[in-house]
Amino acid sequence: MPVILNHLSNLIDAPRLVTQTPLLRASGLKKQYGRITAVDDVSLEVYSGEVLGIVGESGSGKSTVLRLLNLEENVEAGDYRLNISGLEAINLFTLARFQRREVQTHHIGIVYQNPHLGLRMRYTSSGNVAERLLITGERRFATLREAARVSLAASEFPLNRMDDPPRVLSGGMQQRVQLAKAIALEPKVLLLDEPTTGLDVSVQALVLDTLKRLQRERHLAIVIVSHDLGVIRTLADRVMVMRHGRVVETGLTDQVLEDPQDAYTQQLVHAKL
Amino acid sequence: MTTSLAALAAPREDYSYAFLDAYAKRELRRRTLKAIAIPGYQVPYASRELPIARGWGTGGLQVTLSLVGPESVIKVIDQGADDSVNAANLRRFITRMSGAATTTDALQATIIQSRHRIPEEVLQENQALVLQVPDPEPLRAVQSDSSKAHEMHADADYGQMWLVLYEQLVRYKQYIQGASYPSLVNGRYVISPSPIPRWDTPKLHQSPHLTLLSAGREKRLYAVPPYTDVRPLEFEDIPFQVEDQRGWICQHTGAQNKFMNEIPLADGTAAYELSDTGYMEKLSAEANGSTRGATYYDDEGNFYHAGYLKPPVQPD
Amino acid sequence: MPLLQVTGFTKSFHVDHLQREIAVFADIEFTLEPGQFLLVSGPNGTGKSTLLRCLYRTYRPSAGSALYESRHGTIDLARAADVDIALLRRKEIGFVTQFLRPRPRVSALELVAEPLLGAGNSLADAEPQARDMLATFGLKPELWSAYPTMFSGGEQQRVNLARALIYPRRVLLLDEPTASLDVKARASLTGRLAELKQQGVAMIGVFHYPQEIQHLLDGEIYLKNATALPESEMVEHVVE
């Protein structure tokens, strides 16, 4: 009996056991910078409690996707929804700047690779965290102190250093401050852009562990962008592989890393392992 | 009979009335009306060349010149003093160009142009206070990009201002911003109330008089209309405080609980005198029948809006 | 309907830079009932582990179906959505290898408790169970709060088994779990597997020394040397 090999690779059913609606749904995302198309027809879904990894080489558009999901930039085309009460029916890209800021503040947390993008390096670490509450109108100093303490502790930041400015902290500590800031308002979505790149391997492992614990405890929908497949393997449930602004493969993390279907993914995986 | 050309022509004038031409004054008045209509909002205007340098009060001077008339009574103060060179020059220029009268009595003036002080006596409804402003943008320290700062004002996005206060409390256990303490006007716009001391900031709240603030170099003016709420930024649990000058006694008048200048002495101690020279003059002349008005702070230091200033709280 | 019904199950790897298909096995057929234990056997390189990984979807099956009767309905493991597979992995289908992936500064106890926490159990609930499991597999109590990154191979293996077997699954895929275990630990494992079988857990396993679990087996999936034979002859036998 002749076997048609790989005929299943493009045949994946729609979810049947998982019946809840994904927390985050983006479809047909397109972003251009002048004549360069950075993101081309990218679609993704992330459920609460799930970690989606996005991998690809520099310039693949993976970080741009994250910026779009953080509502930092406008798209040429695309639909982006969060399954959060009151927002379900709204394509977030159609919101005005002011409303976007509301969504961003309350529902999305982000950690950047470069702490300078996410932190005020000369302000206190606790102040960096407290700022999130200030944006929402909290005006009690004692409440701000306590919230900063709670978030920093959840990020496993040593509280005796909470009033040190990030500029005097190590890279790993800076990322913990970013993380505390990102989770301060208990968002539903956490976006991580190369959160451990540039850290020592042991520090990196500790930060990843904190992320894992937070993800489990808070049932966050996490999207993590990284070119480090080790990081992705540790953290992500599913992986999306990007190249030239397009998605070339998606799958369970272990499957994409161990049995990549796409020619490019095979190169990528073999280059890194 | 022939008439000479000279007889037909209007007499030659070197300058328009109150120096500025009619169009300039009209523009300034329009901007001023807009500023009054949107309390605390910074209205851009075309700042004119004046015979004094930018940074020496040109913003205040333009507003004063657009308001002044022959029946006006002008008081000009610089850091509380009527007799500083700068105040004297401005006063002389305004009266020479307008024919207005001058005074050092805060209650007699119809227009008070001031650098960095509000008089001690409670100003009244028929008075306008014009404050000279070097830097009108309260967000400057936290946002150097002025178009971003505009967006922040539009969104009432003032979280970063409170962050600055948070940092002060963490590091110094108190608000350390001295002059120009950022304040929220009418519950909407945060202003930088020119560099008046904290002592004077509460005087803007629900005041009977009109306050106009104008920055000539930065080409922006804004207003606190009469009877408008002005609240210094403060945390609910750590109240704003004015300068603590308890026990400072004016060496000339014996007055207390008014804003004082500190005069360092050779032996390392300091003497004090009232910063408001017009008020000091009144106290000295009281014996001669001069009448003193009500002051914002009474002799025990209580502010005239009871409950507006709260007792200090130390942050943990 | 059996718990798992596998038909026409086929796997080959396409290696793009070689422009080659590497066939592993083809057309496998078997069924698995609750409480059944099947041994995957055959010479080296015939894809015994690959079969387990295809069922777990670490590898994408190339053809065929594996209909699994989940608690929420029947689903084809060969083409189920990734999120469905992820759900089954958390709740119903376990994979036991001989390798532990310890992480720095995560204690043995925490590692073992993790699958329970992932399935939604509280820490108060999970910790005593984790202790029991570590005791079952004979890890010295003084090591429970230590970090397995520093453990010997044998100690890591005990932690690994405790972690893999702590959460009650309906199907267990066992990929040579006894390799590098000492006699005593192998006995604990066999005991635990017997217990699970008793509770109705279905198991498919690859074992280096199948004689130890011989008494638990209900059948065998025999894989012939795939690459040496034409595809049509790559067949499997279930020995009842």
Short mmCIF file of C-alpha atoms in Angstrom, two decimals, chain A:
data_model
loop_
_atom_site.label_atom_id
_atom_site.label_comp_id
_atom_site.label_asym_id
_atom_site.label_seq_id
_atom_site.Cartn_x
_atom_site.Cartn_y
_atom_site.Cartn_z
CA MET A 1 0.00 0.00 0.00
CA PRO A 2 1.62 3.30 -1.05
CA VAL A 3 1.75 5.87 1.67
CA ILE A 4 1.38 9.55 0.94
CA LEU A 5 4.00 10.93 3.20
CA ASN A 6 3.48 14.09 5.21
CA HIS A 7 -0.02 14.48 3.96
CA LEU A 8 -1.01 15.25 7.52
CA SER A 9 1.37 18.13 8.04
CA ASN A 10 -1.04 20.75 6.87
CA LEU A 11 -4.08 18.99 8.22
CA ILE A 12 -4.68 20.07 11.77
CA ASP A 13 -8.17 20.20 13.13
CA ALA A 14 -9.65 23.19 14.85
CA PRO A 15 -9.63 22.91 18.66
CA ARG A 16 -12.35 20.57 19.90
CA LEU A 17 -11.46 19.75 23.48
CA VAL A 18 -10.51 23.29 24.36
CA THR A 19 -13.82 25.08 24.04
CA GLN A 20 -13.05 28.42 25.67
CA THR A 21 -12.39 31.45 23.48
CA PRO A 22 -8.73 32.45 23.17
CA LEU A 23 -7.91 35.46 25.33
CA LEU A 24 -5.93 37.07 22.54
CA ARG A 25 -6.81 36.77 18.89
CA ALA A 26 -5.00 38.61 16.12
CA SER A 27 -5.53 37.95 12.46
CA GLY A 28 -4.19 39.28 9.18
CA LEU A 29 -1.70 41.61 10.82
CA LYS A 30 0.19 43.65 8.28
CA LYS A 31 2.78 46.31 9.01
CA GLN A 32 4.87 48.26 6.55
CA TYR A 33 7.77 50.64 7.06
CA GLY A 34 7.98 52.54 3.81
CA ARG A 35 8.45 49.92 1.13
CA ILE A 36 9.46 47.20 3.56
CA THR A 37 6.76 44.87 4.75
CA ALA A 38 7.82 43.96 8.28
CA VAL A 39 4.79 41.84 9.13
CA ASP A 40 2.70 40.18 6.48
CA ASP A 41 -0.59 38.43 7.16
CA VAL A 42 0.30 37.14 10.62
CA SER A 43 -2.43 35.53 12.70
CA LEU A 44 -2.18 34.10 16.18
CA GLU A 45 -4.29 33.04 19.12
CA VAL A 46 -3.25 32.69 22.76
CA TYR A 47 -5.34 31.22 25.54
CA SER A 48 -5.28 32.20 29.19
CA GLY A 49 -2.61 30.21 30.97
CA GLU A 50 -0.77 29.53 27.75
CA VAL A 51 2.66 30.64 26.54
CA LEU A 52 3.18 31.23 22.84
CA GLY A 53 6.77 31.57 21.67
CA ILE A 54 7.69 33.50 18.55
CA VAL A 55 11.06 32.59 17.05
CA GLY A 56 12.92 33.74 13.98
CA GLU A 57 16.14 35.51 13.10
CA SER A 58 16.69 39.29 13.35
CA GLY A 59 14.46 41.10 10.92
CA SER A 60 11.91 38.29 10.77
CA GLY A 61 9.27 40.65 12.15
CA LYS A 62 8.87 38.92 15.49
CA SER A 63 9.52 41.99 17.62
CA THR A 64 7.27 44.06 15.38
CA VAL A 65 4.44 41.61 16.04
CA LEU A 66 4.98 42.16 19.76
CA ARG A 67 4.88 45.93 19.38
CA LEU A 68 1.63 45.60 17.45
CA LEU A 69 0.16 43.41 20.18
CA ASN A 70 1.20 46.09 22.68
CA LEU A 71 -0.73 48.64 20.58
CA GLU A 72 2.43 50.71 20.22
CA GLU A 73 2.05 51.11 16.49
CA ASN A 74 -0.62 51.22 13.84
CA VAL A 75 -1.16 48.46 11.32
CA GLU A 76 -1.82 48.58 7.61
CA ALA A 77 -4.37 45.82 8.09
CA GLY A 78 -5.41 43.43 10.79
CA ASP A 79 -7.85 42.58 13.52
CA TYR A 80 -6.87 42.32 17.18
CA ARG A 81 -9.21 41.36 19.95
CA LEU A 82 -8.97 40.55 23.62
CA ASN A 83 -11.63 38.38 25.16
CA ILE A 84 -12.08 40.72 28.10
CA SER A 85 -15.46 41.89 29.27
CA GLY A 86 -16.45 44.98 27.29
CA LEU A 87 -13.72 44.61 24.68
CA GLU A 88 -14.73 41.37 22.91
CA ALA A 89 -16.41 43.07 20.00
CA ILE A 90 -13.76 45.72 19.37
CA ASN A 91 -10.87 45.55 16.94
CA LEU A 92 -8.33 47.26 19.19
CA PHE A 93 -6.59 48.85 16.21
CA THR A 94 -9.69 50.96 15.62
CA LEU A 95 -9.47 52.57 19.06
CA ALA A 96 -8.41 56.17 19.51
CA ARG A 97 -5.06 56.85 21.14
CA PHE A 98 -6.64 57.58 24.49
CA GLN A 99 -8.67 54.36 24.56
CA ARG A 100 -5.67 52.34 23.41
CA ARG A 101 -3.72 53.67 26.32
CA GLU A 102 -6.49 52.47 28.62
CA VAL A 103 -6.37 48.95 27.19
CA GLN A 104 -2.57 48.93 27.27
CA THR A 105 -2.49 50.12 30.87
CA HIS A 106 -5.07 47.77 32.30
CA HIS A 107 -4.74 44.58 30.28
CA ILE A 108 -1.25 44.34 28.79
CA GLY A 109 2.15 44.12 30.47
CA ILE A 110 5.41 44.15 28.56
CA VAL A 111 9.06 43.37 29.31
CA TYR A 112 11.64 44.61 26.83
CA GLN A 113 15.05 43.18 26.13
CA ASN A 114 16.56 46.60 26.67
CA PRO A 115 15.62 47.80 30.17
CA HIS A 116 16.12 51.40 29.02
CA LEU A 117 12.98 51.02 26.93
CA GLY A 118 10.90 49.83 29.85
CA LEU A 119 12.34 51.63 32.86
CA ARG A 120 13.24 55.07 34.11
CA MET A 121 16.80 54.28 35.04
CA ARG A 122 17.28 57.19 37.48
CA TYR A 123 14.02 56.84 39.35
CA THR A 124 13.66 54.33 42.18
CA SER A 125 12.77 50.74 41.25
CA SER A 126 9.67 50.97 43.42
CA GLY A 127 8.71 54.20 41.66
CA ASN A 128 8.97 52.48 38.29
CA VAL A 129 6.42 49.95 39.51
CA ALA A 130 4.23 52.51 41.31
CA GLU A 131 3.97 54.57 38.13
CA ARG A 132 1.58 51.98 36.69
CA LEU A 133 -0.85 52.64 39.53
CA LEU A 134 -0.34 56.40 39.26
CA ILE A 135 -1.48 56.21 35.64
CA THR A 136 -4.75 54.70 36.78
CA GLY A 137 -5.28 57.50 39.30
CA GLU A 138 -4.09 55.96 42.56
CA ARG A 139 -3.22 58.88 44.83
CA ARG A 140 -2.38 57.30 48.17
CA PHE A 141 1.33 57.09 48.87
CA ALA A 142 0.97 54.16 51.29
CA THR A 143 -1.03 52.19 48.69
CA LEU A 144 1.65 52.82 46.07
CA ARG A 145 4.39 51.63 48.41
CA GLU A 146 2.50 48.47 49.24
CA ALA A 147 1.65 47.69 45.60
CA ALA A 148 5.29 48.18 44.61
CA ARG A 149 6.36 45.86 47.41
CA VAL A 150 3.88 43.16 46.39
CA SER A 151 4.79 43.23 42.70
CA LEU A 152 8.52 43.36 43.32
CA ALA A 153 8.24 40.43 45.74
CA ALA A 154 6.20 38.47 43.17
CA SER A 155 9.02 39.08 40.71
CA GLU A 156 11.48 37.82 43.33
CA PHE A 157 13.20 41.17 43.61
CA PRO A 158 15.01 41.74 46.94
CA LEU A 159 12.87 44.28 48.79
CA ASN A 160 15.79 45.85 50.62
CA ARG A 161 16.80 47.26 47.24
CA MET A 162 13.35 48.47 46.18
CA ASP A 163 14.36 52.12 46.32
CA ASP A 164 17.57 51.71 44.36
CA PRO A 165 17.40 53.12 40.85
CA PRO A 166 17.61 50.50 38.05
CA ARG A 167 20.82 52.06 36.73
CA VAL A 168 22.77 50.67 39.71
CA LEU A 169 21.20 47.20 39.40
CA SER A 170 22.44 44.13 37.53
CA GLY A 171 20.80 43.10 34.27
CA GLY A 172 18.85 40.31 35.93
CA MET A 173 17.55 42.65 38.62
CA GLN A 174 16.56 45.23 36.01
CA GLN A 175 14.48 42.59 34.24
CA ARG A 176 12.79 41.76 37.54
CA VAL A 177 11.85 45.42 37.97
CA GLN A 178 10.45 45.43 34.44
CA LEU A 179 8.50 42.31 35.25
CA ALA A 180 7.15 43.78 38.50
CA LYS A 181 6.10 46.85 36.56
CA ALA A 182 4.44 44.72 33.88
CA ILE A 183 2.35 42.74 36.37
CA ALA A 184 1.59 45.59 38.79
CA LEU A 185 -1.94 46.09 37.46
CA GLU A 186 -2.54 42.36 37.07
CA PRO A 187 -2.92 42.35 33.30
CA LYS A 188 -4.33 39.39 31.38
CA VAL A 189 -1.69 39.56 28.68
CA LEU A 190 2.06 39.56 29.24
CA LEU A 191 4.38 40.31 26.31
CA LEU A 192 8.05 39.41 26.62
CA ASP A 193 10.57 40.68 24.07
CA GLU A 194 13.81 38.71 24.51
CA PRO A 195 13.45 39.08 28.29
CA THR A 196 16.62 37.18 29.19
CA THR A 197 18.87 37.93 26.25
CA GLY A 198 22.19 39.28 27.43
CA LEU A 199 21.91 37.78 30.91
CA ASP A 200 24.26 35.15 32.34
CA VAL A 201 22.93 31.64 31.81
CA SER A 202 22.30 31.05 35.52
CA VAL A 203 20.57 34.43 35.96
CA GLN A 204 18.58 33.71 32.83
CA ALA A 205 17.36 30.42 34.32
CA LEU A 206 16.22 32.19 37.48
CA VAL A 207 14.29 34.84 35.58
CA LEU A 208 12.66 32.14 33.44
CA ASP A 209 11.64 30.30 36.57
CA THR A 210 10.00 33.40 37.98
CA LEU A 211 8.15 33.83 34.71
CA LYS A 212 6.98 30.23 34.80
CA ARG A 213 5.68 30.57 38.33
CA LEU A 214 3.87 33.82 37.55
CA GLN A 215 2.32 32.30 34.47
CA ARG A 216 1.00 29.39 36.49
CA GLU A 217 -0.24 31.47 39.43
CA ARG A 218 -1.84 34.28 37.47
CA HIS A 219 -3.10 32.31 34.50
CA LEU A 220 -1.64 34.86 32.10
CA ALA A 221 -1.67 34.65 28.34
CA ILE A 222 2.01 35.12 27.52
CA VAL A 223 3.67 35.85 24.19
CA ILE A 224 7.44 35.57 24.30
CA VAL A 225 9.73 36.61 21.47
CA SER A 226 13.19 35.12 21.49
CA HIS A 227 15.85 33.91 19.14
CA ASP A 228 17.06 31.61 21.94
CA LEU A 229 15.46 28.23 21.40
CA GLY A 230 16.50 27.13 24.90
CA VAL A 231 14.42 29.91 26.40
CA ILE A 232 11.51 29.01 24.17
CA ARG A 233 11.78 25.33 25.11
CA THR A 234 11.72 26.18 28.81
CA LEU A 235 8.77 28.53 28.69
CA ALA A 236 6.57 28.12 25.63
CA ASP A 237 3.73 25.64 25.14
CA ARG A 238 3.48 26.44 21.47
CA VAL A 239 5.78 28.07 18.97
CA MET A 240 5.31 30.22 15.91
CA VAL A 241 8.26 30.44 13.52
CA MET A 242 8.59 33.65 11.51
CA ARG A 243 10.64 34.53 8.48
CA HIS A 244 10.55 37.65 6.30
CA GLY A 245 7.50 38.88 8.18
CA ARG A 246 5.48 35.72 7.62
CA VAL A 247 4.62 32.69 9.72
CA VAL A 248 6.29 29.61 8.27
CA GLU A 249 5.31 27.10 10.93
CA THR A 250 3.39 26.76 14.15
CA GLY A 251 3.19 23.80 16.49
CA LEU A 252 3.78 22.42 19.94
CA THR A 253 7.18 23.55 21.16
CA ASP A 254 8.76 20.10 21.35
CA GLN A 255 7.34 19.18 17.95
CA VAL A 256 8.66 22.28 16.20
CA LEU A 257 12.08 21.83 17.79
CA GLU A 258 12.35 18.09 17.25
CA ASP A 259 10.33 17.42 14.12
CA PRO A 260 10.24 20.70 12.22
CA GLN A 261 8.16 20.46 9.08
CA ASP A 262 9.22 23.59 7.26
CA ALA A 263 12.57 23.73 5.46
CA TYR A 264 13.49 27.03 7.12
CA THR A 265 12.59 25.79 10.59
CA GLN A 266 14.79 22.75 10.03
CA GLN A 267 17.71 25.05 9.24
CA LEU A 268 16.96 27.24 12.24
CA VAL A 269 16.68 24.34 14.66
CA HIS A 270 19.79 22.62 13.38
CA ALA A 271 21.76 25.85 13.42
CA LYS A 272 21.01 26.41 17.08
CA LEU A 273 21.22 22.93 18.56
#
